[in-house]
Amino acid sequence: MSVRLAIVVPCYNEEEVLPETTKRLLALLDRMAQQGLVSEGTGVYYVDDGSRDRTWSLIESLSRQDPRIHGLKLSRNRGHQAALMAGLMTVEGDALVSIDADLQDDVNVIEAMVREFIAGHEVVYGVRDSRATDTAFKRNTALAYYGLLRRMGVDLVHNHADFRLMGRRAIEALREYGEVNLFLRGVVPLIGYKATTVKYDRAERFAGVSKYPLRKMLAFALEGITSFSIVPLRLITMVGLLISVLSFAMIVFILYGTLVMKAVIPGWASSVVPIYFLGGIQLLSLGIIGEYVSKIYMETKRRPRYFIETQV
Ligand code: UDP
Ligand code: MG
């Protein structure tokens, strides 16, 4: 059996890496074609996520040089997840692989993914064996974050980002998830079907700088929690309940002090401290509820996730 494979690569200002990425992906496709793993119509699909540099003209010229190279140009920058979704929803093929443009994920692992697909797996997750090349900060925050998500009941594949193969059935299932706020690595495990993992070593970015500054990363992290877990809301209820019980005990204690013991309480600390404390808790709670309300707001608008401007 040979597979019509499509490799979907989101690109945002990636002119420095695209020639090398193309070289490596085409070499891989050549090798897989020789082994009879991939069939006619197999190709690479770059999704230009509104780049400001020469990325799109580069994709156009690459596609002229090799018929296996294709490109989708989004109407503007919509972010990594939306760009990925645009590719996955548009491109045809028996199996679709998503991979970053910067060669941090080992392209040669795609061959193992295709073999797993042929063996009957509908989803194959690329899992990082070591993150030695990431900074200690990124490694540790990621570890803490994914631990937190798991404790909130979000089903995630450990050490997996967005490097994965999905079969046609999984892609069609993904189409049914209409959420505007996208956290693909949380959605895909919900689909089910037979899945497996393949391991690889994560390399350093081939060239250029990360398109995920801390600000974008924090927004994405919050997205992951509020899209998949209502635990934070439940936590507010618990804290509120606890504070109510404690305050009630305090009232009893104060009444006992004034009425029975006739002790004069100076009272400043005991009245001012709870005001600050409760004020803080209330603001925090409002903030968390606000996060979810804003999510509902955005989802009810049913805004389109992306527009494709041109295709080559
Ligand atoms: N990317 C994108 N749109 C964006 C930001 C990033 O399509 O708004 C792409 C980028 O070109 C790359 C992938 O998403 O192919 C991952 O980005 P990056 O490597 O910069 O993130 P990091 O690996 O540092 O988390
Ligand atoms: Mg990267």
XYZ file of C-alpha atoms in Angstrom, residues 11-205:
195
model
C 5.312 29.642 7.893
C 5.547 33.088 9.404
C 8.559 35.108 8.262
C 10.568 31.993 7.479
C 12.577 33.121 4.427
C 15.820 32.070 6.131
C 14.832 28.441 6.606
C 12.522 27.649 3.679
C 15.183 26.686 1.100
C 16.792 24.227 3.517
C 13.413 22.889 4.713
C 12.381 22.320 1.098
C 15.638 20.531 0.317
C 15.235 18.159 3.238
C 11.540 17.482 2.680
C 12.033 16.746 -1.023
C 14.937 14.418 -0.256
C 12.657 12.618 2.186
C 9.846 12.373 -0.392
C 12.316 10.989 -2.961
C 13.443 8.329 -0.520
C 9.918 7.351 0.456
C 8.845 7.212 -3.181
C 11.732 4.855 -3.952
C 10.544 2.560 -1.170
C 7.019 2.678 -2.562
C 5.649 4.268 0.622
C 4.115 7.336 -0.986
C 2.102 7.613 -4.166
C 1.370 10.089 -6.921
C 0.082 13.441 -5.673
C 2.278 13.452 -2.596
C 3.591 16.915 -1.801
C 4.568 19.712 0.530
C 2.053 22.472 1.353
C 3.439 25.675 2.829
C 0.877 27.877 4.560
C 2.061 31.468 4.553
C 0.566 32.998 7.688
C 0.684 36.617 6.526
C 4.467 36.892 6.516
C 6.009 40.320 6.190
C 9.217 39.120 4.586
C 9.842 37.348 1.259
C 8.307 34.037 2.426
C 5.448 34.041 -0.097
C 7.519 34.936 -3.166
C 9.967 32.261 -2.072
C 7.148 29.693 -1.883
C 5.979 30.750 -5.348
C 9.416 30.292 -6.866
C 9.966 26.981 -5.043
C 6.656 25.717 -6.416
C 7.747 26.637 -9.939
C 10.937 24.613 -9.470
C 9.224 21.454 -8.240
C 5.626 20.376 -8.871
C 5.506 18.724 -5.451
C 5.760 22.104 -3.702
C 2.492 23.956 -3.106
C 1.532 27.052 -1.192
C -1.484 28.609 0.523
C -1.395 32.266 1.374
C -3.603 33.450 4.232
C -5.120 36.912 3.997
C -3.219 38.035 7.115
C -1.373 36.722 10.165
C -3.753 34.514 12.163
C -1.298 32.580 14.306
C 0.297 29.158 14.152
C -2.821 27.145 15.083
C -5.090 28.865 12.563
C -2.461 28.513 9.824
C -2.163 24.808 10.604
C -5.933 24.420 10.534
C -6.133 26.233 7.185
C -3.673 23.729 5.733
C -5.282 20.662 7.285
C -8.785 21.648 6.161
C -7.792 22.542 2.602
C -5.179 20.060 1.492
C -6.090 16.683 -0.014
C -4.381 13.395 0.771
C -4.780 10.040 2.526
C -2.608 11.265 5.376
C -1.532 14.761 6.430
C 1.594 15.512 8.434
C 1.954 18.851 10.231
C 5.457 20.106 10.951
C 7.065 23.466 11.787
C 9.129 25.209 9.135
C 12.196 25.726 11.311
C 13.477 22.107 11.208
C 13.289 21.714 14.992
C 11.316 18.549 14.369
C 13.217 15.754 12.655
C 11.782 15.455 9.122
C 13.100 11.893 8.774
C 10.664 10.733 11.445
C 7.877 11.298 8.907
C 8.859 8.008 7.315
C 8.228 6.166 10.590
C 4.905 8.013 10.889
C 3.834 6.844 7.436
C 4.771 3.271 8.314
C 2.610 3.473 11.445
C -0.234 4.856 9.333
C 0.083 1.967 6.892
C 0.084 -0.383 9.891
C -3.373 0.939 10.748
C -2.919 3.956 13.020
C -5.140 6.916 12.272
C -3.126 9.416 14.346
C 0.644 9.296 14.921
C 2.070 11.757 17.450
C 5.662 12.931 17.200
C 7.041 12.896 20.738
C 10.228 14.674 21.799
C 12.745 12.347 23.329
C 14.941 15.083 24.711
C 14.469 18.818 24.894
C 18.136 19.416 25.481
C 18.199 22.158 22.872
C 15.408 24.203 24.446
C 16.372 26.716 27.123
C 16.054 25.556 30.737
C 13.359 28.208 31.173
C 11.239 26.890 28.290
C 11.777 23.281 29.387
C 10.753 23.856 32.989
C 7.794 26.129 32.303
C 6.529 23.632 29.707
C 6.883 20.773 32.189
C 5.018 22.653 34.931
C 2.339 23.794 32.506
C 1.581 20.361 31.089
C 1.515 18.913 34.610
C -1.022 21.579 35.555
C -3.154 20.859 32.471
C -3.200 17.152 33.268
C -4.288 17.798 36.834
C -7.124 19.912 35.451
C -8.271 16.914 33.472
C -7.005 17.872 30.002
C -5.946 14.831 28.014
C -2.599 15.565 26.343
C 0.157 13.478 24.817
C 3.290 13.997 26.894
C 6.045 15.982 25.115
C 4.034 16.285 21.933
C 3.550 19.622 20.171
C 2.084 19.917 16.691
C 4.278 17.451 14.821
C 1.860 14.673 13.918
C 0.316 12.578 11.180
C -3.446 12.428 10.793
C -5.302 10.109 8.454
C -8.232 11.269 6.352
C -10.786 10.012 8.901
C -9.111 11.926 11.720
C -8.975 15.061 9.565
C -12.688 14.782 8.776
C -13.374 14.335 12.495
C -11.287 17.423 13.252
C -13.459 19.366 10.803
C -16.425 18.784 13.122
C -14.769 20.769 15.907
C -15.997 24.251 15.164
C -14.217 26.118 17.937
C -12.705 29.439 17.006
C -10.215 29.321 19.865
C -7.875 26.604 18.738
C -5.639 24.385 20.830
C -5.037 21.534 18.423
C -2.918 19.359 20.684
C -5.867 19.252 23.083
C -8.500 18.584 20.410
C -6.779 15.772 18.497
C -6.715 13.298 21.440
C -10.474 13.871 21.818
C -11.063 12.474 18.328
C -10.016 8.968 19.304
C -9.295 6.248 16.692
C -6.200 4.098 16.860
C -3.198 6.256 17.753
C 0.467 5.767 18.481
C 3.635 7.799 19.020
C 7.048 7.982 17.408
C 10.046 9.453 19.216
C 12.535 12.001 17.918
C 15.193 14.384 19.200
C 14.268 18.023 19.044
C 16.930 20.103 17.339
C 17.658 23.776 17.479
C 15.926 26.196 15.122
